[in-house]
Coordinates of C-alpha atoms in Angstrom, one line a residue:
Chain X
M8 CA 16.2 17.1 -18.1
I9 CA 17.7 15.5 -15.0
R10 CA 20.6 17.1 -13.3
V11 CA 22.2 15.6 -10.2
R12 CA 24.9 17.4 -8.2
G13 CA 27.0 16.1 -5.3
L14 CA 24.5 13.4 -4.3
N15 CA 25.4 11.6 -1.1
K16 CA 23.4 8.9 0.6
W17 CA 24.1 6.7 3.6
F18 CA 22.3 3.6 4.8
G19 CA 23.4 3.8 8.5
E20 CA 27.2 3.6 8.4
H21 CA 27.3 2.5 4.7
H22 CA 28.1 5.3 2.3
V23 CA 26.0 4.1 -0.7
L24 CA 26.3 7.2 -2.9
H25 CA 29.5 9.2 -3.0
D26 CA 29.3 12.7 -4.5
V27 CA 27.4 11.6 -7.6
D28 CA 27.0 14.0 -10.5
L29 CA 24.8 13.0 -13.4
D30 CA 23.2 14.8 -16.3
V31 CA 20.5 13.4 -18.6
A32 CA 19.5 15.4 -21.6
R33 CA 16.0 15.4 -23.0
G34 CA 15.5 12.3 -25.2
E35 CA 18.7 10.8 -23.9
V36 CA 18.9 7.1 -22.9
V37 CA 21.4 6.6 -20.0
V38 CA 22.2 3.1 -19.0
V39 CA 23.7 2.6 -15.5
I40 CA 25.7 -0.5 -15.0
G41 CA 27.9 -1.8 -12.3
P42 CA 28.3 -4.6 -9.7
S43 CA 25.7 -5.4 -7.1
G44 CA 25.9 -2.9 -4.2
S45 CA 27.5 -0.3 -6.4
G46 CA 24.6 2.1 -5.6
K47 CA 23.0 2.2 -9.0
S48 CA 19.5 1.2 -7.9
T49 CA 19.7 3.7 -5.0
L50 CA 20.7 6.4 -7.4
C51 CA 17.7 5.5 -9.6
R52 CA 15.4 5.6 -6.6
C53 CA 16.8 8.9 -5.4
L54 CA 15.8 10.5 -8.7
N55 CA 12.1 10.4 -7.8
R56 CA 12.8 10.5 -4.1
L57 CA 11.7 7.0 -3.3
E58 CA 14.9 7.3 -1.3
A59 CA 15.8 10.6 0.2
A60 CA 19.4 11.6 -0.4
D61 CA 21.4 13.0 2.5
S62 CA 23.0 15.8 0.6
G63 CA 23.3 17.1 -2.9
E64 CA 20.6 18.3 -5.3
I65 CA 18.5 16.8 -8.0
L66 CA 16.7 18.9 -10.6
V67 CA 14.1 17.6 -12.9
D68 CA 13.3 19.9 -15.8
G69 CA 15.1 22.7 -14.0
V70 CA 13.1 22.3 -10.8
P71 CA 14.5 20.9 -7.6
V72 CA 12.8 17.7 -6.5
P73 CA 10.5 18.7 -3.6
A74 CA 11.0 17.0 -0.3
E75 CA 7.4 15.8 0.3
G76 CA 3.7 16.4 -0.1
R77 CA 1.7 17.3 -3.2
A78 CA 4.6 19.0 -4.9
L79 CA 6.6 15.8 -4.8
A80 CA 3.5 13.8 -6.0
R81 CA 3.3 16.1 -9.0
L82 CA 6.9 15.6 -9.9
R83 CA 6.5 11.8 -9.6
A84 CA 3.5 12.0 -11.9
D85 CA 5.8 13.3 -14.6
V86 CA 8.6 10.7 -14.0
G87 CA 7.6 7.1 -14.7
M88 CA 9.2 4.3 -12.8
V89 CA 9.5 0.6 -13.6
F90 CA 10.5 -1.7 -10.8
Q91 CA 12.4 -5.0 -10.7
N92 CA 9.4 -6.7 -9.1
F93 CA 6.8 -5.1 -11.3
N94 CA 4.7 -4.0 -8.3
L95 CA 1.5 -4.2 -10.2
F96 CA -1.5 -3.6 -7.9
Q97 CA -2.5 -7.1 -7.1
H98 CA -6.2 -6.4 -6.4
K99 CA -6.8 -4.7 -9.7
T100 CA -7.0 -6.1 -13.2
V101 CA -4.2 -5.1 -15.7
L102 CA -6.5 -2.6 -17.3
E103 CA -7.4 -1.0 -13.9
N104 CA -3.7 -0.9 -13.0
V105 CA -3.1 1.3 -16.1
M106 CA -6.2 3.4 -15.5
L107 CA -5.8 4.2 -11.8
A108 CA -3.2 7.0 -11.8
P109 CA -4.5 9.0 -14.8
M110 CA -7.9 9.1 -13.2
K111 CA -6.9 9.9 -9.6
V112 CA -3.9 12.1 -10.3
R113 CA -4.6 13.7 -13.7
G114 CA -8.4 13.8 -13.3
V115 CA -8.9 12.0 -16.7
S116 CA -12.4 10.6 -17.2
R117 CA -13.0 6.9 -16.9
A118 CA -13.8 6.5 -20.6
E119 CA -10.7 8.3 -21.7
A120 CA -8.5 6.5 -19.2
E121 CA -9.9 3.2 -20.5
R122 CA -9.3 4.1 -24.1
T123 CA -5.7 5.2 -23.4
A124 CA -5.1 2.0 -21.3
H125 CA -6.2 -0.2 -24.2
E126 CA -4.0 1.6 -26.6
L127 CA -1.0 1.3 -24.3
L128 CA -1.6 -2.4 -23.6
A129 CA -1.7 -3.0 -27.3
R130 CA 1.5 -1.0 -27.8
V131 CA 3.3 -3.2 -25.3
G132 CA 1.7 -6.3 -26.9
I133 CA -0.6 -7.5 -24.2
A134 CA -4.0 -6.2 -25.3
E135 CA -5.6 -9.6 -24.7
Q136 CA -4.5 -9.6 -21.0
A137 CA -6.4 -6.5 -20.1
G138 CA -9.1 -8.1 -18.0
K139 CA -6.8 -10.5 -16.0
Q140 CA -5.4 -10.1 -12.5
P141 CA -1.6 -9.5 -12.6
A142 CA -0.7 -12.7 -10.9
R143 CA -2.2 -14.6 -13.9
L144 CA 0.3 -13.1 -16.2
S145 CA 3.9 -14.3 -16.9
G146 CA 6.7 -12.1 -15.6
G147 CA 7.4 -10.6 -18.9
Q148 CA 3.8 -9.7 -19.4
Q149 CA 3.6 -8.2 -15.9
Q150 CA 6.6 -6.0 -16.6
R151 CA 5.2 -4.9 -19.9
A152 CA 1.9 -4.0 -18.1
A153 CA 3.9 -2.1 -15.6
I154 CA 5.6 -0.1 -18.4
A155 CA 2.1 0.6 -19.9
R156 CA 1.0 1.8 -16.4
A157 CA 3.9 4.2 -16.2
L158 CA 3.4 5.4 -19.8
A159 CA -0.3 6.2 -19.0
M160 CA 0.8 9.2 -17.1
R161 CA 2.6 10.6 -20.2
P162 CA 5.8 11.0 -18.3
K163 CA 8.6 13.3 -19.4
A164 CA 11.2 10.7 -18.3
M165 CA 11.2 7.1 -17.3
L166 CA 13.3 5.3 -14.7
F167 CA 13.9 1.6 -15.0
D168 CA 15.3 -0.1 -11.8
E169 CA 16.6 -3.5 -13.0
P170 CA 13.5 -4.1 -15.1
T171 CA 14.6 -7.6 -16.3
S172 CA 16.4 -8.9 -13.2
A173 CA 13.4 -10.8 -11.9
L174 CA 12.5 -12.4 -15.2
D175 CA 13.1 -15.8 -16.6
P176 CA 15.7 -15.6 -19.4
E177 CA 13.2 -16.3 -22.2
M178 CA 11.1 -13.2 -21.2
V179 CA 13.9 -10.7 -21.0
G180 CA 13.8 -10.1 -24.7
E181 CA 10.1 -9.1 -24.9
V182 CA 10.6 -6.4 -22.2
L183 CA 13.8 -5.1 -23.7
D184 CA 12.1 -4.8 -27.1
V185 CA 9.4 -2.6 -25.5
M186 CA 12.1 -0.5 -23.9
T187 CA 14.1 -0.3 -27.2
G188 CA 11.0 0.9 -28.9
L189 CA 10.5 3.6 -26.2
A190 CA 14.1 4.8 -26.6
A191 CA 13.6 5.0 -30.4
D192 CA 10.5 7.1 -29.8
G193 CA 12.7 9.7 -28.0
M194 CA 11.8 9.0 -24.4
T195 CA 14.2 10.3 -21.8
M196 CA 15.3 7.2 -19.9
V197 CA 17.5 6.2 -17.1
V198 CA 18.0 2.4 -17.1
V199 CA 19.7 0.5 -14.3
T200 CA 20.4 -3.0 -15.8
H201 CA 22.7 -5.9 -16.2
E202 CA 21.7 -6.3 -19.8
M203 CA 24.9 -5.3 -21.6
G204 CA 23.4 -6.1 -25.0
F205 CA 20.6 -3.6 -24.4
A206 CA 23.1 -1.0 -23.1
R207 CA 25.2 -1.3 -26.3
R208 CA 22.1 -1.3 -28.6
A209 CA 19.9 1.3 -27.0
A210 CA 22.0 3.6 -24.8
D211 CA 23.2 7.0 -25.8
R212 CA 25.6 6.9 -22.9
V213 CA 26.7 4.2 -20.4
V214 CA 27.4 5.1 -16.8
F215 CA 29.6 2.7 -14.9
M216 CA 29.2 2.8 -11.1
D217 CA 31.3 1.0 -8.4
G218 CA 31.4 1.6 -4.6
G219 CA 28.9 4.4 -4.7
R220 CA 30.7 6.5 -7.3
I221 CA 30.4 7.0 -11.0
V222 CA 33.7 5.6 -12.1
E223 CA 33.4 6.0 -15.9
T224 CA 30.9 7.2 -18.4
G225 CA 31.0 7.2 -22.1
E226 CA 29.4 6.4 -25.4
P227 CA 28.5 2.6 -25.4
N228 CA 30.7 1.3 -28.2
A229 CA 33.8 3.1 -26.8
F230 CA 33.0 2.0 -23.3
F231 CA 32.5 -1.7 -24.1
D232 CA 35.3 -1.9 -26.6
S233 CA 37.9 0.0 -24.7
P234 CA 37.1 1.0 -21.1
R235 CA 39.4 3.5 -19.7
T236 CA 39.5 2.4 -16.0
D237 CA 40.7 -0.8 -14.5
R238 CA 37.6 -1.3 -12.5
A239 CA 35.3 -1.1 -15.6
R240 CA 37.7 -3.4 -17.4
D241 CA 37.5 -6.0 -14.6
F242 CA 33.7 -5.7 -14.4
L243 CA 33.3 -6.2 -18.2
A244 CA 35.7 -9.1 -18.2
K245 CA 33.5 -10.8 -15.6
V246 CA 30.1 -10.1 -17.2
L247 CA 31.0 -10.4 -20.8
T248 CA 32.8 -13.8 -20.8
H249 CA 29.6 -15.9 -20.3
Chain K
M11 CA -38.9 -23.1 29.3
S12 CA -42.1 -21.3 30.0
A13 CA -40.0 -18.7 31.8
L14 CA -38.5 -17.9 28.4
L15 CA -41.7 -18.1 26.3
D16 CA -43.8 -16.0 28.7
H17 CA -41.3 -13.1 28.4
L18 CA -40.6 -13.2 24.7
P19 CA -41.5 -9.5 24.3
E20 CA -38.9 -8.5 26.9
F21 CA -36.3 -10.7 25.3
W22 CA -37.1 -9.4 21.9
Q23 CA -36.8 -5.8 23.1
G24 CA -33.4 -6.6 24.6
L25 CA -32.2 -8.3 21.4
V26 CA -33.2 -5.3 19.3
V27 CA -31.2 -3.0 21.6
T28 CA -28.2 -5.4 21.4
L29 CA -28.4 -5.5 17.6
Q30 CA -28.7 -1.8 17.3
M31 CA -25.7 -1.2 19.6
T32 CA -23.7 -3.8 17.8
V33 CA -24.3 -2.3 14.3
A34 CA -23.9 1.3 15.5
S35 CA -20.7 0.7 17.5
F36 CA -19.1 -1.5 14.8
A37 CA -19.8 1.2 12.2
G38 CA -18.2 3.7 14.5
A39 CA -15.3 1.4 15.3
A40 CA -14.6 0.9 11.6
V41 CA -14.3 4.6 11.0
V42 CA -12.1 5.1 14.1
G43 CA -10.0 2.1 13.1
L44 CA -9.4 3.5 9.6
V45 CA -8.6 7.0 10.8
I46 CA -6.2 5.6 13.4
V47 CA -4.4 3.2 11.1
A48 CA -4.0 6.0 8.5
M49 CA -2.4 8.2 11.1
R50 CA -0.3 5.3 12.4
V51 CA 1.3 4.2 9.1
G52 CA 1.5 7.8 7.8
P53 CA 4.5 10.0 7.4
V54 CA 3.7 12.6 10.0
P55 CA 5.5 11.9 13.3
V56 CA 3.0 13.7 15.5
L57 CA 0.0 11.8 14.1
R58 CA 1.8 8.5 14.4
A59 CA 2.5 9.3 18.1
V60 CA -1.1 10.3 18.8
A61 CA -2.4 7.1 17.1
T62 CA 0.1 4.9 19.0
V63 CA -0.9 6.4 22.3
Y64 CA -4.6 6.1 21.4
V65 CA -4.2 2.4 20.6
E66 CA -2.1 1.6 23.7
T67 CA -4.4 3.5 26.0
L68 CA -7.7 2.0 24.8
Q69 CA -6.3 -1.5 24.5
N70 CA -4.9 -1.5 28.0
L71 CA -8.0 -0.5 29.9
P72 CA -10.9 -2.8 30.6
L73 CA -14.0 -1.9 28.6
L74 CA -16.1 -2.0 31.8
V75 CA -13.9 0.6 33.4
L76 CA -14.3 2.9 30.3
L77 CA -18.0 2.4 30.3
V78 CA -18.4 3.3 34.0
L79 CA -16.1 6.3 33.7
A80 CA -18.0 7.6 30.7
V81 CA -21.5 7.0 32.1
F82 CA -20.6 8.6 35.5
G83 CA -17.8 10.9 34.6
L84 CA -19.0 12.6 31.5
P85 CA -22.1 14.2 33.1
E86 CA -19.7 15.6 35.7
I87 CA -18.0 17.7 33.1
G88 CA -21.3 18.7 31.5
L89 CA -21.5 16.1 28.7
K90 CA -24.9 14.5 28.8
A91 CA -26.1 11.9 26.4
G92 CA -28.4 8.9 26.6
L93 CA -27.1 5.8 28.3
T94 CA -27.2 3.7 25.1
T95 CA -25.6 6.4 23.1
T96 CA -22.8 6.8 25.6
A97 CA -22.2 3.0 25.6
V98 CA -22.2 2.9 21.8
V99 CA -19.6 5.7 21.6
V100 CA -17.4 4.1 24.2
I101 CA -17.6 0.6 22.6
A102 CA -16.9 2.2 19.2
L103 CA -13.8 4.0 20.5
Y104 CA -12.6 0.9 22.3
E105 CA -13.1 -1.6 19.5
G106 CA -11.7 1.0 17.0
A107 CA -8.3 0.5 18.6
Y108 CA -8.5 -3.2 17.9
I109 CA -9.7 -2.7 14.3
A110 CA -6.8 -0.3 13.8
E111 CA -4.3 -2.9 15.0
A112 CA -5.9 -5.6 12.8
L113 CA -5.7 -3.2 9.8
R114 CA -2.1 -2.3 10.6
S115 CA -1.1 -6.0 10.5
G116 CA -2.8 -6.1 7.1
V117 CA -0.9 -3.1 5.9
N118 CA 2.3 -4.7 7.1
A119 CA 1.5 -7.8 5.1
I120 CA 1.3 -5.9 1.9
S121 CA 4.6 -5.6 0.1
S122 CA 6.1 -2.2 0.4
G123 CA 6.5 -2.1 -3.4
Q124 CA 2.7 -1.6 -3.7
G125 CA 2.8 1.7 -1.9
E126 CA 6.0 2.7 -3.7
A127 CA 4.5 2.0 -7.1
A128 CA 1.5 4.0 -6.2
R129 CA 3.6 7.0 -5.0
A130 CA 5.9 6.7 -8.0
L131 CA 2.8 7.2 -10.2
G132 CA 2.1 10.5 -8.4
L133 CA -0.6 9.4 -6.0
T134 CA -0.4 11.2 -2.7
F135 CA 0.2 9.2 0.5
G136 CA -3.6 9.4 1.2
Q137 CA -4.5 8.2 -2.3
S138 CA -2.1 5.4 -2.3
L139 CA -3.4 4.3 1.1
R140 CA -7.0 4.5 -0.1
H141 CA -6.8 3.0 -3.6
V142 CA -3.9 0.6 -3.3
V143 CA -2.7 -0.3 0.2
L144 CA -5.9 -0.5 2.4
P145 CA -8.1 -2.4 -0.2
Q146 CA -5.4 -5.1 -0.2
A147 CA -4.8 -4.9 3.6
L148 CA -8.5 -5.2 4.3
R149 CA -8.7 -8.4 2.3
T150 CA -6.0 -10.1 4.4
V151 CA -7.7 -9.2 7.7
V152 CA -11.3 -10.1 7.0
Q153 CA -11.1 -13.0 9.5
P154 CA -9.6 -11.0 12.4
I155 CA -12.1 -8.2 11.8
G156 CA -14.9 -10.8 11.9
N157 CA -13.5 -11.9 15.2
I158 CA -13.5 -8.3 16.5
F159 CA -17.1 -8.0 15.4
I160 CA -18.0 -11.1 17.4
A161 CA -16.1 -9.8 20.4
L162 CA -17.8 -6.5 20.1
T163 CA -21.2 -8.2 20.0
M164 CA -20.4 -9.9 23.3
N165 CA -18.9 -6.7 24.7
T166 CA -22.2 -4.9 24.3
S167 CA -23.5 -7.0 27.2
L168 CA -21.1 -5.0 29.5
A169 CA -23.5 -2.1 28.9
A170 CA -25.9 -3.9 31.1
A171 CA -23.7 -3.0 34.1
V172 CA -24.2 0.7 33.5
G173 CA -28.0 0.4 33.1
V174 CA -28.6 -0.2 29.4
V175 CA -31.4 -2.7 29.0
E176 CA -30.0 -4.8 26.2
L177 CA -30.3 -8.6 25.9
T178 CA -28.2 -9.5 29.0
A179 CA -30.0 -6.9 31.2
A180 CA -33.4 -8.1 29.8
A181 CA -32.5 -11.7 30.7
N182 CA -31.4 -10.6 34.2
R183 CA -34.7 -8.8 34.7
V184 CA -36.8 -11.7 33.6
N185 CA -34.7 -13.9 36.0
L186 CA -35.4 -11.7 38.9
L187 CA -39.1 -12.3 38.3
E188 CA -38.9 -16.0 37.4
A189 CA -35.8 -17.2 39.2
Q190 CA -35.0 -19.7 36.5
P191 CA -31.5 -18.7 35.5
I192 CA -30.6 -21.8 33.4
P193 CA -33.3 -21.6 30.7
I194 CA -33.2 -17.8 30.7
F195 CA -29.5 -17.4 30.2
V196 CA -29.2 -20.3 27.9
G197 CA -31.8 -18.6 25.8
A198 CA -29.9 -15.3 25.8
G199 CA -26.7 -17.2 25.1
L200 CA -28.2 -18.8 22.1
A201 CA -29.3 -15.4 20.7
Y202 CA -25.7 -14.2 21.0
A203 CA -24.4 -17.4 19.4
A204 CA -26.8 -16.9 16.5
I205 CA -25.4 -13.4 15.9
A206 CA -21.8 -14.7 16.1
A207 CA -22.7 -17.5 13.7
C208 CA -24.1 -15.1 11.2
A209 CA -20.9 -13.0 11.5
G210 CA -18.8 -16.1 10.9
F211 CA -20.8 -17.0 7.9
V212 CA -20.5 -13.5 6.4
T213 CA -16.7 -13.3 7.0
G214 CA -16.3 -16.8 5.4
R215 CA -18.1 -15.6 2.3
L216 CA -16.3 -12.3 2.1
E217 CA -12.9 -13.9 2.5
R218 CA -13.6 -16.2 -0.5
R219 CA -15.1 -13.4 -2.6
L220 CA -12.3 -10.9 -2.0
A221 CA -9.5 -13.4 -2.4
V222 CA -6.7 -11.9 -4.5
A223 CA -4.5 -14.0 -6.7
R224 CA -0.8 -13.5 -5.8

C-alpha cells in the first residue's frame, strides 16, 4: 500500500530522515514511536508530501507520490491525515468541516455529503455536536471530528501525526478508542504516537525511530517485551517506567 | 450658509459622482487585492514575484502622480477613456495593492495548519485558499479593510486635480462663484465624514457578525 525507499530529508543542516525504508501492507496498522526529534512526524508528513523529501521515493498503491498540482491533490484525497492540533476549519461548523472536501474534491451532492457526515459523526460518537463551531468542543471531541472529516473522503489509508499529544489525559482514551475501531475495521494506518498501550494493543507492527533512522521494527509484543537494540531498550525503559 | 443652500444641486451632483467612484473603485480594488494576494501567497515563484513588484510599485508612488500619468499619458499611447473611468481604474489598481497587503496580513494570521489540513484532504491550493484560508483571513482584516475603504473615499477627491467634477471639484467651483470657502468646504467635508461614518458603522457590524470562536 505504502512503500518508502531511501528517503532523506534535511531541514537546513539538520539531517532529519536518514535513508528510511518502510512498507505498509493493505490493512496493516504500523505504529511509529521514538524520542522527540527522531523524525517520526516528518516521516509521516512526507507520506502525503506535506513535507517534500530531498531524495528517495514514496509509492502509494504502486504510484509514485506526485510532486505537486492536481495529481498530488488527488493522491492526498485518498490518504487521510489527522494532526496533533486537530486543524479543524475554525470558521465552519463541525458538520461543514466534514462535508467540505467530499463536496469540493469528490463532487458529492450537498444532501449526500450531509448524510455521510452525520453518519460519520455518529460513528465517532459526537453526533450531537454537529452544529457547533470547533472551538466549542473539547479537545477529544475536536480530534474525533477531525477523524470523521478525514474518513469522509473514504481514504485508502490514514496517517495519524501524534493525534493524542495535544489532549488532556482524560480525553486520550476516547480518541484511541475510535482509532482502535478503525484498525479493527481493516483500515491501513500509519500512527505516530507516544501511546505505548495503543501500540501494543492495535499495532500489527511497531517501528522505532531514533536520530532520523528506523532503528528497529517488529511485532508489538516481541518489541515491547524484548527489544533487540540498546537504543530501543533505553527508550522503553524511560517511557514505560511511569 | 446660503452659499451652500443656493448650490445644493451642484453639490448633490458632485456627491453622486464621488459615491459612484467610491463604489466602483472599491469593487475593482477588492478584485485586484484578491488576485494579487492569491499570487503572492501561492506556490508559483514567478507569480509571487510579479505580485510583490506590483504591490511595491503601486504603494510607493503617490496616487496623484498615477492619476496625472494615466490621464495625460494613456491617450498618448492610444488608450482613450472617459476621465471618470480612468480615475476609477487608477484608484482601483492603487488601492488594490493596499487591500492585497491587508489580506496578506490576514492570511499570515491564520495558522498554517488550516491550509495544511485543507490540502491534506485533497483540496487544490486554489480551493484551500478560497474555502478555508481567505474566508478566515478576511474576518481578521475587516477593520483594516474598512480603513482602506475610508482612505479610498477621501482619495477620490484627488480626481478633482485631473478634471473629474466630483464633490471636491464641485465645492471648488461653487467657491469660485461665491468666494465663501469656509461654509462651502465645511459642507463638503461633512459629506465625506458622513460616508466615512457609514463605513465605520458597517465594518463594526461586520466584525461582530463574522467573529469566529477560537
